[in-house]
Every structure is written in structure tokens, then in C-alpha cells.
XYZ file of C-alpha atoms in Angstrom:
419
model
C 15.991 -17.311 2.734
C 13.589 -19.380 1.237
C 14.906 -23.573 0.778
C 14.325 -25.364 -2.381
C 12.260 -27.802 -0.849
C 8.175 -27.300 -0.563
C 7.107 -28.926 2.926
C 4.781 -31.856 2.241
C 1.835 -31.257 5.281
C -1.550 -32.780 6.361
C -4.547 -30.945 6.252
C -4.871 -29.754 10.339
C -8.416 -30.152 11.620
C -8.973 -26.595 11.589
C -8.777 -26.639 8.000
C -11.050 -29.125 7.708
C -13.820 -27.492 9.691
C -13.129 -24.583 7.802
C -13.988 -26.052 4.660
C -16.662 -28.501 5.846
C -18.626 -25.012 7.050
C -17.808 -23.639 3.837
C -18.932 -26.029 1.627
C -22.451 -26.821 3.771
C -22.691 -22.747 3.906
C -21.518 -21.079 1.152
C -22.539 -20.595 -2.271
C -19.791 -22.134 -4.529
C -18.696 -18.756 -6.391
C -15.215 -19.378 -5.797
C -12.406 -22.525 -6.263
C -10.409 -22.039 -4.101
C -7.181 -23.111 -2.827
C -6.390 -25.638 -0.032
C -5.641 -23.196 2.927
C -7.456 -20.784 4.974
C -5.319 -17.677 6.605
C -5.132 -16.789 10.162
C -3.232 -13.847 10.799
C -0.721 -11.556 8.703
C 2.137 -8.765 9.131
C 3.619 -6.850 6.369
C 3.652 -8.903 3.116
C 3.377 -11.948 5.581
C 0.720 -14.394 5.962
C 0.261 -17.332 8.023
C -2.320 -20.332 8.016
C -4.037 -22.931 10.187
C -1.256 -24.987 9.620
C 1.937 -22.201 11.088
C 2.836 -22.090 7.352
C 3.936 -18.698 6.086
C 3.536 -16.942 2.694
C 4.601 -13.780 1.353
C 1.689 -12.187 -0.050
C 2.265 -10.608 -3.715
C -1.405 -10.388 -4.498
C -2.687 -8.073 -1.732
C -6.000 -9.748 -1.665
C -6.413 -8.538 -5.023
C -4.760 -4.829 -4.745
C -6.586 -4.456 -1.777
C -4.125 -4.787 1.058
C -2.193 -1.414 -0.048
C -0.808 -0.960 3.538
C -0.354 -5.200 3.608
C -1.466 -6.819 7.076
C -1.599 -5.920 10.651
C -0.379 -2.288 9.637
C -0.604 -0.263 12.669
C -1.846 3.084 12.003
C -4.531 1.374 10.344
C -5.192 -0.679 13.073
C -5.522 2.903 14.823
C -7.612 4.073 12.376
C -9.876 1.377 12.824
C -10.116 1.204 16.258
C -10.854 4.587 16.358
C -14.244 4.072 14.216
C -14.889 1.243 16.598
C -15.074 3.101 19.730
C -16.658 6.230 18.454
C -18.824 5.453 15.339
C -18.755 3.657 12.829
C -21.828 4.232 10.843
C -24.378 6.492 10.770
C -25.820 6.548 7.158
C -25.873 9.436 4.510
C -29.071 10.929 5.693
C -26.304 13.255 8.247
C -23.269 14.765 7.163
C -20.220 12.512 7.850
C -16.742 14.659 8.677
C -14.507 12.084 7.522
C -16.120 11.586 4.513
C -15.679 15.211 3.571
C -12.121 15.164 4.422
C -11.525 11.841 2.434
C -13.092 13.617 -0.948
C -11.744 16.779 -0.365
C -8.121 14.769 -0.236
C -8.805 12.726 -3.262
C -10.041 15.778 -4.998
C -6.917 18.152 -3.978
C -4.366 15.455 -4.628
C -5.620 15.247 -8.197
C -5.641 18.837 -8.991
C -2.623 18.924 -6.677
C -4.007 22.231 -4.679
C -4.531 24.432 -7.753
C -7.952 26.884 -7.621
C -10.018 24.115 -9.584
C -9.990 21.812 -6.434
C -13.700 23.034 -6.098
C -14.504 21.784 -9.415
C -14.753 18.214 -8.772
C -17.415 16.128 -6.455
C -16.981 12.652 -4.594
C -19.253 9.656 -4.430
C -18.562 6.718 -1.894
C -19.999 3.550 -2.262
C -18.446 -0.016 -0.819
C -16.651 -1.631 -4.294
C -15.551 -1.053 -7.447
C -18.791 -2.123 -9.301
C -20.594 0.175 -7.085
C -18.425 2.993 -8.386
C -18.715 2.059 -11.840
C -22.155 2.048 -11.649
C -22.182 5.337 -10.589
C -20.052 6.567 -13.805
C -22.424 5.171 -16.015
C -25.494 6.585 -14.207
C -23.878 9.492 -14.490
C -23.178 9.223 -18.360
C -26.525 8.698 -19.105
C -28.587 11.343 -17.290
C -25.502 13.673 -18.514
C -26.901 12.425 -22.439
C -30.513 12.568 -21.226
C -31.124 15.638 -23.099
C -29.907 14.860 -25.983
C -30.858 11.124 -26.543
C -27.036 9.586 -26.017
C -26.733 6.513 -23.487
C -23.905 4.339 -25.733
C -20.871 3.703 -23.491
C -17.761 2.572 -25.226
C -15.667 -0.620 -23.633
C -12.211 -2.413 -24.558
C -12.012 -5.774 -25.219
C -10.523 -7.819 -22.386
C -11.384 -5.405 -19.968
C -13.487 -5.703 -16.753
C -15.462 -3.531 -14.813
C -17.883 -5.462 -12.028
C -20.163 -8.268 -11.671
C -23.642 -6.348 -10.897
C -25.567 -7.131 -14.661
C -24.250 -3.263 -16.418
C -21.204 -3.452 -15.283
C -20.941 -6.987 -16.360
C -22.329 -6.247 -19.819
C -19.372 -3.321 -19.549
C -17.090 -5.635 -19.652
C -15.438 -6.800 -22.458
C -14.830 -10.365 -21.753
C -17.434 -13.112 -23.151
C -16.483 -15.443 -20.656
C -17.929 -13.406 -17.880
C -21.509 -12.856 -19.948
C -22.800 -16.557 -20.112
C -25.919 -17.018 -18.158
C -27.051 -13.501 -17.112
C -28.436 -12.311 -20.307
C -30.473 -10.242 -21.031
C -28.632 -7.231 -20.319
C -29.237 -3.799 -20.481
C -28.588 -1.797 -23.927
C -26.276 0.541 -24.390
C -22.939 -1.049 -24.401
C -21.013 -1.373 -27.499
C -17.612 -3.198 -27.163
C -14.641 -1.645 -29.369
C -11.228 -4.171 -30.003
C -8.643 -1.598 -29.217
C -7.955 2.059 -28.907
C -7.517 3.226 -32.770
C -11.139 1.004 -33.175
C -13.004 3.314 -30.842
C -13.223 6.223 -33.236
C -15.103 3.713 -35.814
C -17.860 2.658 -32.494
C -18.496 6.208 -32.197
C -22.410 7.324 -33.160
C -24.636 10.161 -32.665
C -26.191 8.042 -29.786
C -22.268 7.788 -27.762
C -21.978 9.782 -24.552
C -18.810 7.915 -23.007
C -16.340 5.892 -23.453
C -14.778 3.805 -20.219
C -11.352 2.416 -20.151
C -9.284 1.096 -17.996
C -5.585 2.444 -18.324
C -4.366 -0.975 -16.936
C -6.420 -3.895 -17.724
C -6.365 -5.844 -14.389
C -8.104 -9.134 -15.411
C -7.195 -8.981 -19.286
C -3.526 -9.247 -18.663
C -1.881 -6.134 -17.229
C -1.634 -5.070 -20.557
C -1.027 -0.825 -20.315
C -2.664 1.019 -22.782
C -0.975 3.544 -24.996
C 0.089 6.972 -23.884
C 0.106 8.783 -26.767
C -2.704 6.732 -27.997
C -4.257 7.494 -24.714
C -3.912 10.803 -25.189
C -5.061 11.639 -28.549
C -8.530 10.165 -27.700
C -9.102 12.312 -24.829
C -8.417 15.120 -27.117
C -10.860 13.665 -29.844
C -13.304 13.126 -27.166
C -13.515 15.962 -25.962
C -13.851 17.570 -29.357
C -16.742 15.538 -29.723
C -18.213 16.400 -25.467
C -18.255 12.644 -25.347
C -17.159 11.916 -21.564
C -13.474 10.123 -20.760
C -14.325 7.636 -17.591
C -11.645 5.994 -16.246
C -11.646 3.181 -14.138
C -8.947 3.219 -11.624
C -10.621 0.480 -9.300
C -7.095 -1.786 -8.886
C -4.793 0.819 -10.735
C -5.539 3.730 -8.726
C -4.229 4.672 -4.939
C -0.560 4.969 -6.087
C -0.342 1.308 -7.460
C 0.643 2.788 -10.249
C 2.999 4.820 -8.732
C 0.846 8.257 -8.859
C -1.938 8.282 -7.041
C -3.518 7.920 -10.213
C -2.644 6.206 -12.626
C -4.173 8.902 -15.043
C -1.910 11.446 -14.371
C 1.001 9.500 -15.752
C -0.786 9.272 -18.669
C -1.079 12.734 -18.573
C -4.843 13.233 -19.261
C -7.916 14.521 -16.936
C -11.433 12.616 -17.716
C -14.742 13.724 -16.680
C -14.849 10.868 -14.362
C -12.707 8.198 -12.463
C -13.799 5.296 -10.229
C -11.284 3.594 -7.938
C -11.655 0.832 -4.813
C -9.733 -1.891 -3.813
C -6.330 -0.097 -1.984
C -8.473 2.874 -1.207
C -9.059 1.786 2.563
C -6.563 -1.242 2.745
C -9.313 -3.751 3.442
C -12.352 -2.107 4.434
C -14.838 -1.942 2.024
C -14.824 1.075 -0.250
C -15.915 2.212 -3.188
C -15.824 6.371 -4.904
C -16.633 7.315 -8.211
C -15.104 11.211 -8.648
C -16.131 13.430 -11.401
C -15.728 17.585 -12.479
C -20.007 16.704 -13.611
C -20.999 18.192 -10.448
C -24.302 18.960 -11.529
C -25.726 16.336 -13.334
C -27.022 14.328 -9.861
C -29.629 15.834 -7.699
C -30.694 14.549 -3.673
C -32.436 10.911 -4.769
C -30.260 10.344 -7.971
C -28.159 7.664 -6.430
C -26.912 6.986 -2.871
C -25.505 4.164 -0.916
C -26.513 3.039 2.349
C -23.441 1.909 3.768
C -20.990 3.977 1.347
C -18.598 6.563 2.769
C -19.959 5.645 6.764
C -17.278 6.650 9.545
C -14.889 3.324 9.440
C -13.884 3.070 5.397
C -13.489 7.054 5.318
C -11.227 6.765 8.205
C -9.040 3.764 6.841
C -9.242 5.819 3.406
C -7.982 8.788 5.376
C -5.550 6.685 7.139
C -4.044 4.837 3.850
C -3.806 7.769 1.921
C -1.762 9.963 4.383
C 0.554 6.846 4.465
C 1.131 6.391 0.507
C 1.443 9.923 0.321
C 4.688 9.943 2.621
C 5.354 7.152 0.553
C 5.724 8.822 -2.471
C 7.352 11.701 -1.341
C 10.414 10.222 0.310
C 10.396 8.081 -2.460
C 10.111 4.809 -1.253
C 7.610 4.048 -3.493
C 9.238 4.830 -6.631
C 12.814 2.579 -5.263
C 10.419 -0.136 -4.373
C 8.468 -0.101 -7.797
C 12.392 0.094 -9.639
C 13.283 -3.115 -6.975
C 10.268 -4.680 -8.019
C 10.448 -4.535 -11.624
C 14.157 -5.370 -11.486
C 13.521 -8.971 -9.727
C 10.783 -9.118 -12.920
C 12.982 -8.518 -15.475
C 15.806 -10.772 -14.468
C 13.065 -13.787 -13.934
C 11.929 -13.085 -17.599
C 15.996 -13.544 -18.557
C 16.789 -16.175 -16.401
C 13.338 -18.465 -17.810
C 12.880 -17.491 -21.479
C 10.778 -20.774 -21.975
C 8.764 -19.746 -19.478
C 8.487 -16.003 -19.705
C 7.848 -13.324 -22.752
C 8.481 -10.075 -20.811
C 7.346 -8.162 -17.723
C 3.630 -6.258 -18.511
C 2.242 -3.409 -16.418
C 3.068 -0.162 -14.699
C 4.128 0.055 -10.804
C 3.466 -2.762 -8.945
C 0.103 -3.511 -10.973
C 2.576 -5.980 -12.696
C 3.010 -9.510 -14.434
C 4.885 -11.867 -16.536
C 3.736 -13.004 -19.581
C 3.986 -16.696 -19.634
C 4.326 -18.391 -23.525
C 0.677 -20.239 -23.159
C -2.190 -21.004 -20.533
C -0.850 -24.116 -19.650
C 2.373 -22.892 -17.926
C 0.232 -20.285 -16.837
C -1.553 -22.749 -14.419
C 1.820 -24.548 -13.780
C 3.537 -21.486 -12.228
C 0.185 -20.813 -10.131
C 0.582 -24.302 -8.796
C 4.016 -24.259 -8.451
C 4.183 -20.613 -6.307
C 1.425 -21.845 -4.211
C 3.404 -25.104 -3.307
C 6.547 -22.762 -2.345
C 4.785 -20.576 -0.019
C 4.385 -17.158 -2.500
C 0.974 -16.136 -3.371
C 0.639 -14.789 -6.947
C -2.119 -14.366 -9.080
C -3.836 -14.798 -12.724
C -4.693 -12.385 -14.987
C -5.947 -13.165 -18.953
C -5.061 -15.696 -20.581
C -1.236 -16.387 -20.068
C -0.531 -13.354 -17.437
C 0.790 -13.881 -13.683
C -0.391 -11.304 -11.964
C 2.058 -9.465 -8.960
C -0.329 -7.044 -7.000
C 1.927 -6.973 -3.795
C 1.324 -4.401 -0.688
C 2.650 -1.682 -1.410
C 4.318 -1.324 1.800
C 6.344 -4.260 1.361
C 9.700 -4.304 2.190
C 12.969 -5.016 0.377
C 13.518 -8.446 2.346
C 10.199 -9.390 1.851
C 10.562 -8.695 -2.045
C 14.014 -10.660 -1.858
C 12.252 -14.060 0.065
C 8.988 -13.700 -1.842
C 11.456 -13.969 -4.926
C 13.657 -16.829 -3.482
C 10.202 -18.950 -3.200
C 9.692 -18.201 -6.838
C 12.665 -19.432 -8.055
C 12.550 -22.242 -6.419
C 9.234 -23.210 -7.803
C 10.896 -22.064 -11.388
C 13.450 -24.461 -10.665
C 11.673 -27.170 -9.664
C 8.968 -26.492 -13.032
C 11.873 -26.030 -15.086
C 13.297 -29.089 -13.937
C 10.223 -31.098 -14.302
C 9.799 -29.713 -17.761
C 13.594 -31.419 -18.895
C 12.690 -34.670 -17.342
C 9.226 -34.864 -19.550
C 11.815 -34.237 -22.478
């Protein structure tokens, strides 16, 4: 179990190279932390210095099957000595299995598994970028382009994704943008947004970066139907809530609603680069619409085989679900034990956060979990962010948790003597 007590180190000289490249090399994009990671197992990390960390950010929701997992070692290895890339000029087997898996598991094997089509590209932004190419040549004939996005939500960083977003903060600099995007403040105000010109609206189910806030089911659920009353498309993007972080393998089916098109990435392959936009619009692209020169190659469509097949199992011993309830149960008795601290828990599976009473303690828990050893994350304004692997295991949960009450203690603590 974790001690109450955050060693005090020295940065080693491998850290200091590290950085020194970095910062010669490297355009500055990132601030980042004071520690560079070496190796990893489970939920585990370690750095230069032999420090360990459990991981509850996942690289983002990207680690699904956490570090040093060894079927998808396997996996990988396999890609390695065979192939691992031969472009999308030859059919790819693995990529056909991976989309026929993603496809079946949504329809869950019914007759209408043929109805839907695959795209693989290498991230998230890629994928969204292939939803809204295919919005607009689906609205070509008709004159609509206008895509619909949330406030606080997020959707890439190439410039239409970017202007898809619904975050100002993110929009300084890069202007102009293309048109097209019109920006509504919540669910019930994306009826009002809607104009002759609308062919989609894009949503994210769980905002990721504008505070794990979970959208509405029912509210959800009566704009698909008035959506598709209106054949405007329902694109969801799944890109950190899809790949059973949610639970489901989508987090769409909880919400009980099929769109016309969902994008995921991040867990997909558990670290390899991936990126797949799915939609029942098989027709709208022809050969030359779109492509990708490294998406969907031999080593992602492996790992994405490879994850998959584990989360599945997963699910269906229910393992997943107990460690979701375990999860969310450490969560809730944080937000009892620390009311000055914490609101409430936010989110849905372990896509989850606590809502911190103001930006400032925000940054003080960051600080504070980072000194203990536990790697969390921020998302909005006042959210910490808990993305964990989602393979990780009850005593990793329990340490991970021990850290972070130890840096609550030690906050808390500091708090009183300021008093």
C-alpha cells in the first residue's frame, strides 16, 4: 500500500538528456511534466528514476489493454515478422476481419451486418474528418453542408475538425476556417440551429475534454428521432468513449440509438495508431473519395483484432462491468470523504471524473497526484479526468486510490494550515 509520504528525488541524468534532446528537437506543443517513462505492466509505469505510478489516464484512453499486455505483444510481433504494411492499393485480410467485427458487434449478428462499411485511418481527427466528408457529399445534391456541434466539445486538431469543436480556446490563431460549422449550446438548442442548409449534426455522447459531462438519454434520444424525421444525419463521435470504455462497446448503444455514422480511436488498438470512421452510407464514397496511406495497414488491424477479442471476453464474464461498479465506488466515496474538494463523480464507465468546486483546486489535485505517484488527468474547466486501462486490476485500483488519498490528505491538510 501506498505511504503518506511523496519521495523527494533528483532529476537522474537520463532525464536530463531526455529533456535537453527534447527541448533542442521538438516543437514545444506540449508542457509537460518532469518525468519521462521507461517501461510499464498492467496499470504500472516506471521512470528513469525506478519510480512507479499507477496509470489512471491510459495515455489518454489509449492504453485499453494497459502496458506490456501479452497477447498484444503477440499481436504485434506477429505484424513484425510477417508484414506490417503494405498500403490500400491491395486488399489487407486483417483489415476486413477488423470491420467486419466492429460492424457485427454493433448490429450484434442480426441480417443488417451487411449494411454498414468501415474506414481506417491512424487517429481520431482522421476519422472525424471522414464523417464530415461524408456529410457533405451525402448533402451535395441538395445544397446542405451545415454540421451541428455542442459547446465544450472536441473533435481534432486538423483546421475542420478544429473549427468542429466547440471550444474557443482551441480556435485562436488558425483562422480562417472552413464554413459550415454552426455551434449549438446544448441539446434542446439544436432544434433552433437547424436550417434548410443542415445535413448533420455531430455529438459526442461523452464530452472527453469539456468535462466528462454525459449527455442526456432521453434527450439523446428524442433528437435522433427528430433527425431522422428531418434525413439530417446523427454522427457520433466515439473517439475516447468507444471500445467498451463505456462499458458497451459503444457507448451509443447504451444510449439506445443507431446514427448514420460513428468515429472511434484511441483504445481501438491499445497503442498503435488507429483511426475508423463506420457508417450504414455505404454509397456515398466512390475509389478516390478519401483514403489513407498508412490507415488500416497489417500492424493496427492486428492490435485492433487483438484488443477487441480481449474486451469482448471482458464483457462477457463480466469483469468489466464489476470493475466499472469498483471503480465508481472508490469515486463516490472520495466525493464523500472531500466535499470541499469534490461536487460529484461525472461520466459513464471508466470515461470518469470528479468535479472539483473551481479551476484552482483543479490544478492542485493534478499537482498533488503527480507528487504521489498516480497519474490522472484534466478535463474542462474544474474536471479530473480517470481514463484508466481497462484491464486494470482490483489491487491496482485499491493502490492507485491509496496514492490519491494521500495527496487529498496532504492538500486538505495544507488547505487548514492557510486557514
Amino acid at each position: 500500500m501506498a505511504k503518506c509520504s511523496a519521495q523527494q528525488t533528483s532529476k537522474t541524468k537520463e532525464l536530463d538528456h531526455i529533456k535537453a534532446l527534447d527541448q533542442v528537437y521538438v516543437l514545444p506543443t506540449y508542457a509537460r511534466a518532469d518525468i519521462a517513462f521507461i517501461k510499464g505492466q498492467g496499470a504500472r509505469m516506471q521512470d528513469t528514476q525506478g519510480k512507479d505510478y499507477i496509470d489512471f489516464g491510459s495515455g489518454i484512453g489509449v492504453s485499453s489493454l494497459g502496458h506490456n499486455h501479452k497477447a498484444l505483444q503477440k499481436s504485434i510481433k506477429k505484424s513484425a515478422k510477417t508484414l506490417i504494411h503494405t498500403s490500400n492499393l491491395y486488399y489487407i485480410k486483417p483489415q476486413a476481419k477488423l470491420a467486419k467485427r466492429l460492424v457485427k458487434y454493433y448490429q450484434n449478428g442480426s441480417d443488417e451486418t451487411t449494411k454498414w462499411r468501415v474506414f481506417f485511418g491512424n487517429s481520431g481527427a482522421e476519422a472525424n474528418e471522414c464523417a464530415i466528408k461524408i456529410a457533405r457529399k451525402f448533402g451535395q445534391e441538395d445544397g446542405r453542408y451545415k454540421i451541428i456541434t455542442l459547446d465544450s466539445s472536441f473533435h481534432g486538431r486538423t483546421i475542420a475538425t478544429l473549427k468542429a469543436t466547440g471550444q474557443d480556446k482551441f480556435h485562436k490563431h488558425f483562422a480562417p476556417f472552413p464554413d459550415g460549422f454552426v455551434r449549438a449550446k446544448d441539446l434542446s438548442d439544436i432544434p433552433n440551429k437547424i436550417d434548410s442548409q443542415t445535413i448533420a449534426v455531430l455529438l459526442e455522447l461523452v464530452q472527453g475534454e469539456g468535462g466528462i459531462n454525459a449527455l442526456d438519454i432521453q434527450q439523446v434520444q428524442h433528437l435522433a428521432k427528430l433527425l431522422k424525421e428531418q434525413n439530417i444525419l446523427l454522427m457520433i463521435d466515439e473517439v475516447q468513449s468507444g471500445i467498451y470504455r463505456s462499458g458497451e462497446i459503444f457507448a451509443s448503444k447504451i444510449y439506445g440509438i443507431q446514427p448514420d455514422v460513428i468515429t472511434m480511436a484511441k483504445g481501438l488498438a491499445g497503442g498503435v495508431p488507429i483511426g475508423a470512421c463506420m457508417t450504414r452510407l455505404i454509397d456515398v464514397f466512390a475509389p478516390g473519395d478519401h483514403g489513407s496511406t498508412f490507415g488500416g495497414n497489417f500492424l493496427s488491424t492486428n492490435a485492433g483484432l487483438c484488443v477487441l477479442k480481449t474486451l469482448e471476453k471482458m464483457r462477457k464474464n463480466t469483469t468489466l462491468a464489476t470493475t466499472i461498479q469498483y471503480f465508481h465506488a472508490k469515486l463516490d466515496s472520495l466525493v464523500k470523504s472531500y466535499p470541499k474538494l469534490f461536487i460529484k463523480r461525472v461520466g459513464l464507465g471508466l470515461m470518469c471524473g470528479l468535479q472539483t468546486h473551481n479551476a484552482e483546486i483543479l490544478t492542485q489535485c493534478l499537482d498533488a497526484c503527480l507528487k504521489h505517484r498516480v497519474l490522472v488527468l484534466r478535463s474542462g474547466g474544474n474536471v479530473l479526468r480517470f481514463l484508466p486501462p481497462l484491464i486494470i486490476t482490483q489491487e491496482e485500483i485499491d493502490e492507485g486510490f491509496a496514492r490519491f488519498t494521500c495527496a487529498m490528505e496532504e492538500l486538505s491538510a495544507h488547505k487548514k494550515s492557510r486557514i
